[in-house]
């Protein structure tokens, strides 16, 4: 079979303003009552039909529904419940009170598990490249939950809190819901203008650039604008201290409480931006916020903002999480993917990118070889123990809902993913490996990529047929000893 490899892409700087035209625009106004943790929100979306299809309905994810008492699917695994809910189980209330399209009031129509999909039925068919104005009023009460959506002792985390348009593909909207495993999200690029009003003593950081802040009557309203991003998140605290440093055209800020070495944390962020911009492609945004939060897992990525858990005990591990989450700005943030169906596509690559970081930065406690050795040792031990207990284990790299346990998800997605990329690194060599990552980034930035896009990029760089290589790893055929 003749295989022809064609590489596309260039490395010149991107003009965000130009690239953000003809995208959907979200305008969100948030009123947060600190004492009651009740939040009232008005959202206006100028939805641009970039699907190529004629639409009669537009569907939105309502992720907060999975935090309500009626949701039987937990947002964390059973082993993490006590960590996520240190004060006992707590639930959100969530209600959409009004929907309008082009000024006409519509019935509020829910769909999916736990009413986690909002269906907006249009008055007229929406043709490709046309737009419709959708207004949504909704409110919720935050749960006392140290997670993406909730509050703890130190921070209030507002992520995945608003109706976000489902991705349209294969002639329908992708309505996969929430899952305790991984980051079960999937969205398109859009533009955001967001303001939040709350108590004046609270410091707010968010996706995008802070454009205005006004204080009156002990209340503060803060405005943020973000163009060409696939999600929007905020974190608030009355305990935050802030330090910052400029990297070329990007301001890196570190929001923290109770950190004895904040300069080291900020440096890890600065080094990450420099390293990944050099290795993969330029970071195109004006801001990046590193935010210490009350968070049940190690960390979580959002565009221009990463959450780092206050529960990480050792500084070396804390810095490693900062590096990992910032690598996600490239793999998930700029190059998107269906994190529900193909969690390994961004997570495994992000984890291996973290390992590559140590090749180019001295003074950190980890090395490339050390991290790979740890991954191999941990993975083989995991397989051995699970085989003894279960007799056999599915080692394929699969959708988040197809793993029986959180450890299966973690080891097959992250740890095995590291070993897969290390094997590829050794097979095609460092130069072709990095060329492949740069090709993947350049060809797929600001879009949603698929496994085929990743494989094509490495084949282009190495001039080798690699589909069988990836197939054997993804389907669990490879035996690791």
Tab-separated table of C-alpha atoms in Angstrom:
chain	number	residue	atom	x	y	z
A	1	UNK	CA	0.000	0.000	0.000
A	2	UNK	CA	1.345	3.427	-0.953
A	3	UNK	CA	1.133	5.916	1.893
A	4	UNK	CA	1.459	9.621	1.044
A	5	UNK	CA	2.137	11.970	3.943
A	6	UNK	CA	1.082	15.599	3.652
A	7	UNK	CA	1.945	18.110	6.351
A	8	UNK	CA	0.022	21.356	6.713
A	9	UNK	CA	0.410	24.336	9.005
A	10	UNK	CA	2.631	27.258	9.889
A	11	UNK	CA	4.053	28.679	13.095
A	12	UNK	CA	3.326	32.400	12.702
A	13	UNK	CA	1.558	34.146	15.560
A	14	UNK	CA	-2.218	34.034	15.613
A	15	UNK	CA	-4.485	37.049	15.598
A	16	UNK	CA	-7.145	36.162	18.149
A	17	UNK	CA	-9.441	39.001	17.048
A	18	UNK	CA	-9.488	37.773	13.462
A	19	UNK	CA	-9.917	34.121	14.402
A	20	UNK	CA	-12.748	34.852	16.845
A	21	UNK	CA	-15.111	36.268	14.230
A	22	UNK	CA	-18.136	34.198	13.236
A	23	UNK	CA	-18.150	32.338	16.538
A	24	UNK	CA	-20.976	32.151	19.062
A	25	UNK	CA	-20.885	34.910	21.688
A	26	UNK	CA	-21.825	34.365	25.344
A	27	UNK	CA	-22.767	37.320	27.542
A	28	UNK	CA	-23.187	36.227	31.168
A	29	UNK	CA	-24.147	38.324	34.213
A	30	UNK	CA	-23.713	36.638	37.607
A	31	UNK	CA	-25.021	37.791	40.979
A	32	UNK	CA	-23.519	35.720	43.813
A	33	UNK	CA	-24.778	35.976	47.396
A	34	UNK	CA	-21.872	34.867	49.571
A	35	UNK	CA	-23.939	34.120	52.679
A	36	UNK	CA	-26.538	31.877	51.032
A	37	UNK	CA	-24.335	30.701	48.125
A	38	UNK	CA	-27.281	31.435	45.843
A	39	UNK	CA	-26.411	32.543	42.323
A	40	UNK	CA	-28.712	34.325	39.856
A	41	UNK	CA	-27.572	34.394	36.249
A	42	UNK	CA	-28.698	36.021	33.028
A	43	UNK	CA	-27.125	34.596	29.887
A	44	UNK	CA	-27.456	35.775	26.299
A	45	UNK	CA	-25.982	33.677	23.511
A	46	UNK	CA	-25.679	34.828	19.947
A	47	UNK	CA	-25.507	31.284	18.580
A	48	UNK	CA	-23.854	31.080	15.157
A	49	UNK	CA	-24.774	27.960	13.214
A	50	UNK	CA	-21.373	26.622	12.179
A	51	UNK	CA	-22.636	23.022	12.023
A	52	UNK	CA	-23.297	22.917	8.284
A	53	UNK	CA	-26.805	21.609	9.021
A	54	UNK	CA	-30.238	23.248	9.213
A	55	UNK	CA	-31.194	23.430	12.892
A	56	UNK	CA	-34.646	23.512	14.423
A	57	UNK	CA	-33.437	22.928	17.993
A	58	UNK	CA	-30.246	23.884	19.812
A	59	UNK	CA	-29.166	21.825	22.809
A	60	UNK	CA	-27.190	22.972	25.835
A	61	UNK	CA	-25.439	20.996	28.581
A	62	UNK	CA	-26.652	21.729	32.126
A	63	UNK	CA	-23.811	20.162	34.097
A	64	UNK	CA	-24.988	21.506	37.510
A	65	UNK	CA	-27.939	19.093	37.320
A	66	UNK	CA	-25.529	16.276	38.161
A	67	UNK	CA	-24.770	17.986	41.486
A	68	UNK	CA	-28.445	17.984	42.544
A	69	UNK	CA	-29.956	15.548	45.018
A	70	UNK	CA	-31.961	13.721	42.375
A	71	UNK	CA	-28.883	12.707	40.405
A	72	UNK	CA	-27.976	9.102	41.195
A	73	UNK	CA	-24.699	9.312	39.245
A	74	UNK	CA	-22.138	10.780	41.624
A	75	UNK	CA	-19.787	13.538	40.497
A	76	UNK	CA	-16.905	11.825	42.302
A	77	UNK	CA	-16.103	8.171	42.896
A	78	UNK	CA	-17.155	6.546	46.166
A	79	UNK	CA	-13.553	6.591	47.395
A	80	UNK	CA	-13.444	10.399	47.027
A	81	UNK	CA	-16.799	11.290	48.579
A	82	UNK	CA	-15.397	12.194	52.010
A	83	UNK	CA	-12.710	14.370	50.427
A	84	UNK	CA	-15.174	16.162	48.161
A	85	UNK	CA	-17.765	16.603	50.941
A	86	UNK	CA	-15.738	17.095	54.160
A	87	UNK	CA	-18.817	18.461	55.946
A	88	UNK	CA	-21.191	15.770	54.711
A	89	UNK	CA	-23.226	15.451	51.534
A	90	UNK	CA	-24.401	18.715	50.054
A	91	UNK	CA	-26.445	19.298	46.934
A	92	UNK	CA	-27.054	22.025	44.417
A	93	UNK	CA	-30.420	23.422	43.412
A	94	UNK	CA	-30.653	24.377	39.754
A	95	UNK	CA	-33.511	25.939	37.843
A	96	UNK	CA	-33.968	27.512	34.419
A	97	UNK	CA	-36.765	30.052	34.777
A	98	UNK	CA	-36.950	31.628	31.337
A	99	UNK	CA	-35.838	31.041	27.743
A	100	UNK	CA	-36.259	33.430	24.819
A	101	UNK	CA	-35.238	33.179	21.172
A	102	UNK	CA	-34.957	36.458	19.288
A	103	UNK	CA	-37.075	38.031	22.029
A	104	UNK	CA	-39.858	35.418	21.929
A	105	UNK	CA	-40.502	33.480	25.112
A	106	UNK	CA	-40.206	29.700	24.800
A	107	UNK	CA	-41.178	26.755	26.960
A	108	UNK	CA	-38.338	25.428	29.140
A	109	UNK	CA	-37.727	21.951	27.769
A	110	UNK	CA	-35.374	19.494	29.443
A	111	UNK	CA	-33.974	16.264	28.067
A	112	UNK	CA	-31.446	13.597	28.995
A	113	UNK	CA	-30.471	12.053	32.311
A	114	UNK	CA	-31.443	14.221	35.309
A	115	UNK	CA	-32.762	16.902	32.913
A	116	UNK	CA	-29.150	17.761	32.117
A	117	UNK	CA	-29.874	18.920	28.559
A	118	UNK	CA	-31.761	22.124	27.765
A	119	UNK	CA	-33.542	21.970	24.415
A	120	UNK	CA	-34.195	25.355	22.844
A	121	UNK	CA	-36.781	24.982	20.095
A	122	UNK	CA	-36.494	27.701	17.478
A	123	UNK	CA	-39.341	29.655	15.859
A	124	UNK	CA	-37.777	29.177	12.433
A	125	UNK	CA	-35.159	26.849	11.001
A	126	UNK	CA	-31.644	28.184	11.470
A	127	UNK	CA	-29.678	27.980	8.253
A	128	UNK	CA	-25.916	27.376	8.168
A	129	UNK	CA	-23.888	30.493	9.039
A	130	UNK	CA	-27.001	32.289	10.315
A	131	UNK	CA	-27.408	33.169	13.985
A	132	UNK	CA	-30.088	33.323	16.654
A	133	UNK	CA	-30.203	35.220	19.948
A	134	UNK	CA	-30.994	32.928	22.908
A	135	UNK	CA	-31.584	34.396	26.371
A	136	UNK	CA	-31.639	32.191	29.463
A	137	UNK	CA	-32.387	33.122	33.052
A	138	UNK	CA	-31.329	30.543	35.615
A	139	UNK	CA	-30.371	30.268	39.247
A	140	UNK	CA	-28.661	27.748	41.473
A	141	UNK	CA	-27.419	27.203	45.000
A	142	UNK	CA	-23.827	26.009	45.201
A	143	UNK	CA	-23.120	22.759	47.047
A	144	UNK	CA	-20.569	22.616	49.854
A	145	UNK	CA	-18.391	20.486	47.589
A	146	UNK	CA	-14.668	20.835	46.912
A	147	UNK	CA	-14.981	20.296	43.209
A	148	UNK	CA	-15.252	22.206	39.932
A	149	UNK	CA	-18.682	23.455	40.935
A	150	UNK	CA	-19.027	24.229	44.629
A	151	UNK	CA	-17.313	25.840	47.576
A	152	UNK	CA	-14.901	24.894	50.340
A	153	UNK	CA	-13.306	26.647	53.260
A	154	UNK	CA	-11.124	28.897	51.115
A	155	UNK	CA	-12.540	29.212	47.603
A	156	UNK	CA	-15.707	29.259	45.551
A	157	UNK	CA	-15.295	27.403	42.253
A	158	UNK	CA	-17.622	28.353	39.405
A	159	UNK	CA	-16.864	26.035	36.512
A	160	UNK	CA	-19.189	24.176	34.138
A	161	UNK	CA	-21.946	26.234	35.756
A	162	UNK	CA	-23.748	27.722	32.755
A	163	UNK	CA	-25.679	26.290	29.790
A	164	UNK	CA	-23.058	25.582	27.136
A	165	UNK	CA	-23.963	24.576	23.595
A	166	UNK	CA	-23.500	20.904	22.775
A	167	UNK	CA	-21.145	20.047	19.925
A	168	UNK	CA	-22.991	19.090	16.742
A	169	UNK	CA	-21.458	16.163	14.861
A	170	UNK	CA	-22.618	13.155	12.874
A	171	UNK	CA	-26.009	14.787	12.252
A	172	UNK	CA	-26.884	15.316	15.922
A	173	UNK	CA	-25.865	17.094	19.104
A	174	UNK	CA	-23.434	15.231	21.354
A	175	UNK	CA	-25.273	15.045	24.687
A	176	UNK	CA	-22.951	12.827	26.739
A	177	UNK	CA	-23.388	13.762	30.384
A	178	UNK	CA	-21.255	14.024	33.479
A	179	UNK	CA	-19.179	11.180	34.902
A	180	UNK	CA	-17.051	10.725	38.004
A	181	UNK	CA	-14.163	9.499	35.825
A	182	UNK	CA	-12.077	12.166	34.194
A	183	UNK	CA	-13.183	15.460	32.680
A	184	UNK	CA	-16.289	14.513	30.664
A	185	UNK	CA	-16.557	17.712	28.633
A	186	UNK	CA	-16.705	18.594	24.958
A	187	UNK	CA	-17.283	22.050	23.508
A	188	UNK	CA	-16.550	24.382	20.617
A	189	UNK	CA	-14.643	27.634	20.597
A	190	UNK	CA	-16.665	30.748	21.448
A	191	UNK	CA	-16.301	34.302	22.760
A	192	UNK	CA	-17.271	35.387	26.278
A	193	UNK	CA	-18.124	38.609	28.072
A	194	UNK	CA	-18.811	37.857	31.742
A	195	UNK	CA	-19.453	40.017	34.780
A	196	UNK	CA	-19.875	38.883	38.376
A	197	UNK	CA	-21.235	40.893	41.311
A	198	UNK	CA	-20.453	39.742	44.839
A	199	UNK	CA	-19.101	40.958	48.201
A	200	UNK	CA	-16.371	43.555	47.748
A	201	UNK	CA	-13.715	41.729	49.805
A	202	UNK	CA	-13.634	38.802	47.371
A	203	UNK	CA	-10.888	38.564	44.796
A	204	UNK	CA	-12.084	37.071	41.507
A	205	UNK	CA	-9.994	35.437	38.801
A	206	UNK	CA	-11.353	33.929	35.620
A	207	UNK	CA	-10.803	32.899	32.042
A	208	UNK	CA	-9.830	35.879	29.913
A	209	UNK	CA	-8.816	39.466	30.626
A	210	UNK	CA	-10.208	41.578	33.459
A	211	UNK	CA	-11.602	44.638	31.683
A	212	UNK	CA	-13.284	46.546	34.511
A	213	UNK	CA	-13.977	46.473	38.234
A	214	UNK	CA	-16.299	48.745	40.201
A	215	UNK	CA	-17.152	48.796	43.914
A	216	UNK	CA	-20.251	50.324	45.519
A	217	UNK	CA	-22.225	49.627	48.695
A	218	UNK	CA	-19.853	46.801	49.725
A	219	UNK	CA	-20.466	45.048	46.426
A	220	UNK	CA	-17.978	44.617	43.606
A	221	UNK	CA	-18.684	43.962	39.935
A	222	UNK	CA	-15.824	42.521	37.901
A	223	UNK	CA	-15.885	42.135	34.123
A	224	UNK	CA	-13.918	39.651	32.009
A	225	UNK	CA	-13.629	39.244	28.244
A	226	UNK	CA	-12.311	36.107	26.563
A	227	UNK	CA	-12.129	35.475	22.834
A	228	UNK	CA	-11.598	32.153	21.077
A	229	UNK	CA	-11.896	29.875	24.116
A	230	UNK	CA	-13.909	26.681	24.557
A	231	UNK	CA	-15.111	27.221	28.135
A	232	UNK	CA	-15.218	29.793	30.923
A	233	UNK	CA	-14.469	29.381	34.639
A	234	UNK	CA	-14.132	31.618	37.712
A	235	UNK	CA	-12.647	31.192	41.192
A	236	UNK	CA	-13.295	33.527	44.132
A	237	UNK	CA	-11.756	33.908	47.569
A	238	UNK	CA	-11.406	36.469	50.323
A	239	UNK	CA	-8.040	34.885	51.243
A	240	UNK	CA	-6.209	35.248	47.926
A	241	UNK	CA	-2.769	36.770	47.608
A	242	UNK	CA	-1.520	37.403	44.079
A	243	UNK	CA	1.883	37.560	42.413
A	244	UNK	CA	2.579	37.776	38.693
A	245	UNK	CA	5.217	37.749	35.975
A	246	UNK	CA	5.170	38.629	32.293
A	247	UNK	CA	6.178	36.084	29.637
A	248	UNK	CA	6.373	37.858	26.283
A	249	UNK	CA	2.781	39.076	25.769
A	250	UNK	CA	1.250	36.871	28.483
A	251	UNK	CA	0.772	37.824	32.130
A	252	UNK	CA	1.026	34.767	34.404
A	253	UNK	CA	-0.671	35.277	37.766
A	254	UNK	CA	-0.586	33.008	40.806
A	255	UNK	CA	-3.552	33.237	43.207
A	256	UNK	CA	-2.841	31.472	46.470
A	257	UNK	CA	-3.378	31.107	50.183
A	258	UNK	CA	-1.114	29.240	52.590
A	259	UNK	CA	1.845	28.770	50.231
A	260	UNK	CA	5.291	29.113	51.826
A	261	UNK	CA	7.041	29.174	48.440
A	262	UNK	CA	4.755	31.125	46.086
A	263	UNK	CA	7.680	32.250	43.909
A	264	UNK	CA	8.468	28.620	43.075
A	265	UNK	CA	4.841	27.990	42.096
A	266	UNK	CA	4.792	31.037	39.839
A	267	UNK	CA	8.140	30.034	38.315
A	268	UNK	CA	6.745	26.598	37.403
A	269	UNK	CA	3.963	28.362	35.524
A	270	UNK	CA	6.330	30.737	33.764
A	271	UNK	CA	8.691	27.902	32.810
A	272	UNK	CA	5.743	25.886	31.515
A	273	UNK	CA	4.544	28.657	29.210
A	274	UNK	CA	8.067	29.165	27.848
A	275	UNK	CA	8.753	25.462	27.365
A	276	UNK	CA	5.464	24.392	25.807
A	277	UNK	CA	5.372	27.443	23.531
A	278	UNK	CA	8.780	26.412	22.230
A	279	UNK	CA	7.991	22.699	21.936
A	280	UNK	CA	4.427	22.771	20.551
A	281	UNK	CA	3.431	26.246	19.390
A	282	UNK	CA	2.957	29.703	20.829
A	283	UNK	CA	0.544	30.304	23.704
A	284	UNK	CA	-1.770	32.882	22.092
A	285	UNK	CA	-3.592	34.453	25.045
A	286	UNK	CA	-2.866	37.503	27.189
A	287	UNK	CA	-3.405	35.837	30.571
A	288	UNK	CA	-2.909	32.623	32.478
A	289	UNK	CA	-4.103	32.243	36.080
A	290	UNK	CA	-2.704	29.544	38.363
A	291	UNK	CA	-5.193	29.226	41.215
A	292	UNK	CA	-4.857	27.331	44.471
A	293	UNK	CA	-8.323	26.004	45.283
A	294	UNK	CA	-10.375	23.732	47.486
A	295	UNK	CA	-10.403	20.853	45.034
A	296	UNK	CA	-10.823	17.114	45.507
A	297	UNK	CA	-8.369	16.057	42.787
A	298	UNK	CA	-4.839	17.244	42.030
A	299	UNK	CA	-5.832	19.881	39.532
A	300	UNK	CA	-8.182	20.933	36.748
A	301	UNK	CA	-7.716	22.856	33.527
A	302	UNK	CA	-9.821	25.602	31.992
A	303	UNK	CA	-8.922	28.112	29.287
A	304	UNK	CA	-6.467	30.671	30.708
A	305	UNK	CA	-7.002	29.228	34.205
A	306	UNK	CA	-5.827	26.148	36.089
A	307	UNK	CA	-7.021	24.959	39.497
A	308	UNK	CA	-4.428	23.388	41.809
A	309	UNK	CA	-5.593	21.471	44.882
A	310	UNK	CA	-4.783	22.703	48.362
A	311	UNK	CA	-4.534	19.055	49.485
A	312	UNK	CA	-1.240	18.325	47.672
A	313	UNK	CA	1.224	17.682	50.463
A	314	UNK	CA	4.651	17.928	48.841
A	315	UNK	CA	5.990	20.887	46.875
A	316	UNK	CA	7.494	18.718	44.103
A	317	UNK	CA	4.085	17.157	43.491
A	318	UNK	CA	2.414	20.574	43.615
A	319	UNK	CA	4.747	21.936	40.961
A	320	UNK	CA	4.249	18.826	38.840
A	321	UNK	CA	0.483	19.388	38.875
A	322	UNK	CA	0.958	23.026	37.834
A	323	UNK	CA	3.063	21.875	34.867
A	324	UNK	CA	0.537	19.176	33.911
A	325	UNK	CA	-2.456	21.507	34.037
A	326	UNK	CA	-0.685	24.180	32.013
A	327	UNK	CA	0.187	21.574	29.353
A	328	UNK	CA	-3.594	21.165	29.060
A	329	UNK	CA	-3.736	24.702	27.678
A	330	UNK	CA	-2.374	23.123	24.492
A	331	UNK	CA	-4.062	19.701	24.720
A	332	UNK	CA	-7.729	20.461	25.459
A	333	UNK	CA	-7.636	24.258	25.524
A	334	UNK	CA	-6.283	25.125	22.085
A	335	UNK	CA	-6.495	21.683	20.474
A	336	UNK	CA	-9.817	20.353	21.735
A	337	UNK	CA	-11.274	16.860	21.705
A	338	UNK	CA	-14.183	14.789	22.979
A	339	UNK	CA	-12.924	14.186	26.521
A	340	UNK	CA	-15.804	11.832	27.276
A	341	UNK	CA	-15.215	9.394	24.404
A	342	UNK	CA	-11.440	9.801	24.005
A	343	UNK	CA	-10.094	10.888	27.405
A	344	UNK	CA	-6.649	9.539	26.550
A	345	UNK	CA	-6.358	11.918	23.596
A	346	UNK	CA	-5.684	14.940	25.800
A	347	UNK	CA	-4.807	13.384	29.169
A	348	UNK	CA	-2.119	10.949	28.006
A	349	UNK	CA	-0.522	13.588	25.807
A	350	UNK	CA	-0.650	16.132	28.622
A	351	UNK	CA	0.950	13.707	31.054
A	352	UNK	CA	3.739	12.927	28.601
A	353	UNK	CA	4.180	16.634	27.835
A	354	UNK	CA	4.781	17.111	31.558
A	355	UNK	CA	7.591	14.557	31.336
A	356	UNK	CA	9.064	16.351	28.308
A	357	UNK	CA	9.115	19.545	30.388
A	358	UNK	CA	11.808	18.087	32.641
A	359	UNK	CA	14.117	17.526	29.656
A	360	UNK	CA	14.333	21.293	29.169
A	361	UNK	CA	14.266	22.598	32.739
A	362	UNK	CA	16.947	21.957	35.305
A	363	UNK	CA	16.391	22.484	39.005
A	364	UNK	CA	13.215	20.425	39.308
A	365	UNK	CA	13.114	17.199	41.299
A	366	UNK	CA	11.933	14.927	38.486
A	367	UNK	CA	13.592	13.732	35.290
A	368	UNK	CA	12.237	12.210	32.095
A	369	UNK	CA	13.680	8.752	32.750
A	370	UNK	CA	12.617	8.771	36.384
A	371	UNK	CA	9.018	9.610	35.512
A	372	UNK	CA	8.847	6.921	32.836
A	373	UNK	CA	10.331	4.323	35.202
A	374	UNK	CA	7.798	5.231	37.879
A	375	UNK	CA	4.969	4.951	35.346
A	376	UNK	CA	6.115	1.506	34.195
A	377	UNK	CA	6.557	0.223	37.744
A	378	UNK	CA	3.165	1.542	38.854
A	379	UNK	CA	1.373	0.202	35.787
A	380	UNK	CA	2.801	-3.326	36.011
A	381	UNK	CA	1.991	-3.444	39.727
A	382	UNK	CA	-1.558	-2.293	39.034
A	383	UNK	CA	-2.057	-4.996	36.387
A	384	UNK	CA	-0.613	-7.661	38.638
A	385	UNK	CA	-2.861	-6.756	41.574
A	386	UNK	CA	-5.997	-6.455	39.454
A	387	UNK	CA	-5.314	-9.739	37.707
A	388	UNK	CA	-4.943	-11.449	41.085
A	389	UNK	CA	-8.250	-9.989	42.250
A	390	UNK	CA	-10.350	-10.107	39.072
A	391	UNK	CA	-8.590	-12.737	37.027
A	392	UNK	CA	-8.404	-10.428	34.036
A	393	UNK	CA	-8.657	-6.729	33.258
A	394	UNK	CA	-9.582	-4.721	30.204
A	395	UNK	CA	-6.546	-2.543	29.451
A	396	UNK	CA	-8.025	-0.769	26.435
A	397	UNK	CA	-8.068	3.034	26.399
A	398	UNK	CA	-11.775	3.812	26.211
A	399	UNK	CA	-14.589	6.241	27.052
A	400	UNK	CA	-14.905	7.458	30.646
A	401	UNK	CA	-18.161	5.580	31.280
A	402	UNK	CA	-16.686	2.229	30.229
A	403	UNK	CA	-14.269	1.959	33.165
A	404	UNK	CA	-15.552	-0.023	36.135
A	405	UNK	CA	-13.432	1.864	38.659
A	406	UNK	CA	-11.530	5.124	38.939
A	407	UNK	CA	-8.150	3.319	39.234
A	408	UNK	CA	-8.826	1.564	35.918
A	409	UNK	CA	-9.486	4.921	34.292
A	410	UNK	CA	-6.379	6.492	35.812
A	411	UNK	CA	-3.948	3.715	34.959
A	412	UNK	CA	-5.238	3.038	31.448
A	413	UNK	CA	-5.539	6.720	30.514
A	414	UNK	CA	-2.649	8.480	32.238
A	415	UNK	CA	-0.070	5.870	33.168
A	416	UNK	CA	-0.416	3.585	30.180
A	417	UNK	CA	-0.641	6.701	28.027
A	418	UNK	CA	2.820	7.764	29.198
A	419	UNK	CA	4.213	4.367	28.257
A	420	UNK	CA	2.567	4.542	24.834
A	421	UNK	CA	4.130	7.916	24.049
A	422	UNK	CA	7.512	6.862	25.422
A	423	UNK	CA	7.406	3.844	23.110
A	424	UNK	CA	6.574	6.122	20.183
A	425	UNK	CA	9.321	8.556	21.224
A	426	UNK	CA	11.854	5.726	21.144
A	427	UNK	CA	10.486	4.360	17.847
A	428	UNK	CA	10.554	7.529	15.737
A	429	UNK	CA	13.118	9.593	17.639
A	430	UNK	CA	12.994	12.926	19.438
A	431	UNK	CA	13.042	15.180	16.349
A	432	UNK	CA	10.182	13.419	14.554
A	433	UNK	CA	8.234	13.117	17.799
A	434	UNK	CA	8.382	16.873	18.432
A	435	UNK	CA	7.679	17.590	14.760
A	436	UNK	CA	4.593	15.389	15.109
A	437	UNK	CA	3.342	17.333	18.123
A	438	UNK	CA	3.922	20.645	16.348
A	439	UNK	CA	2.071	19.372	13.271
A	440	UNK	CA	-0.813	18.122	15.417
A	441	UNK	CA	-1.003	21.498	17.157
A	442	UNK	CA	-0.782	23.620	14.019
A	443	UNK	CA	-3.288	21.554	12.035
A	444	UNK	CA	-5.907	21.292	14.791
A	445	UNK	CA	-5.655	24.390	16.975
A	446	UNK	CA	-8.975	26.085	17.789
A	447	UNK	CA	-10.853	23.011	16.549
A	448	UNK	CA	-11.776	19.615	17.963
A	449	UNK	CA	-9.325	16.886	16.993
A	450	UNK	CA	-9.836	13.131	16.694
A	451	UNK	CA	-7.470	10.194	17.219
A	452	UNK	CA	-7.015	10.046	13.443
A	453	UNK	CA	-5.752	13.642	13.454
A	454	UNK	CA	-3.120	12.739	16.028
A	455	UNK	CA	-1.989	9.632	14.161
A	456	UNK	CA	-1.843	11.542	10.865
A	457	UNK	CA	0.408	14.166	12.438
A	458	UNK	CA	2.938	11.619	13.687
A	459	UNK	CA	2.842	9.749	10.376
A	460	UNK	CA	3.480	13.014	8.559
A	461	UNK	CA	6.479	13.827	10.762
A	462	UNK	CA	8.043	10.356	10.815
A	463	UNK	CA	7.101	9.195	7.291
A	464	UNK	CA	6.031	5.926	8.913
A	465	UNK	CA	2.716	4.075	9.022
A	466	UNK	CA	1.670	4.223	12.686
A	467	UNK	CA	-2.006	3.213	12.746
A	468	UNK	CA	-1.143	-0.348	13.829
A	469	UNK	CA	1.117	0.996	16.572
A	470	UNK	CA	-1.654	3.156	18.047
A	471	UNK	CA	-4.274	0.462	17.487
A	472	UNK	CA	-2.339	-2.061	19.547
A	473	UNK	CA	-1.971	0.348	22.464
A	474	UNK	CA	-5.493	1.739	22.387
A	475	UNK	CA	-7.174	-1.649	22.113
A	476	UNK	CA	-5.064	-3.172	24.881
A	477	UNK	CA	-3.110	-5.635	22.768
A	478	UNK	CA	0.317	-4.470	24.000
A	479	UNK	CA	1.809	-6.473	26.860
A	480	UNK	CA	3.916	-4.352	29.220
A	481	UNK	CA	6.389	-6.132	31.466
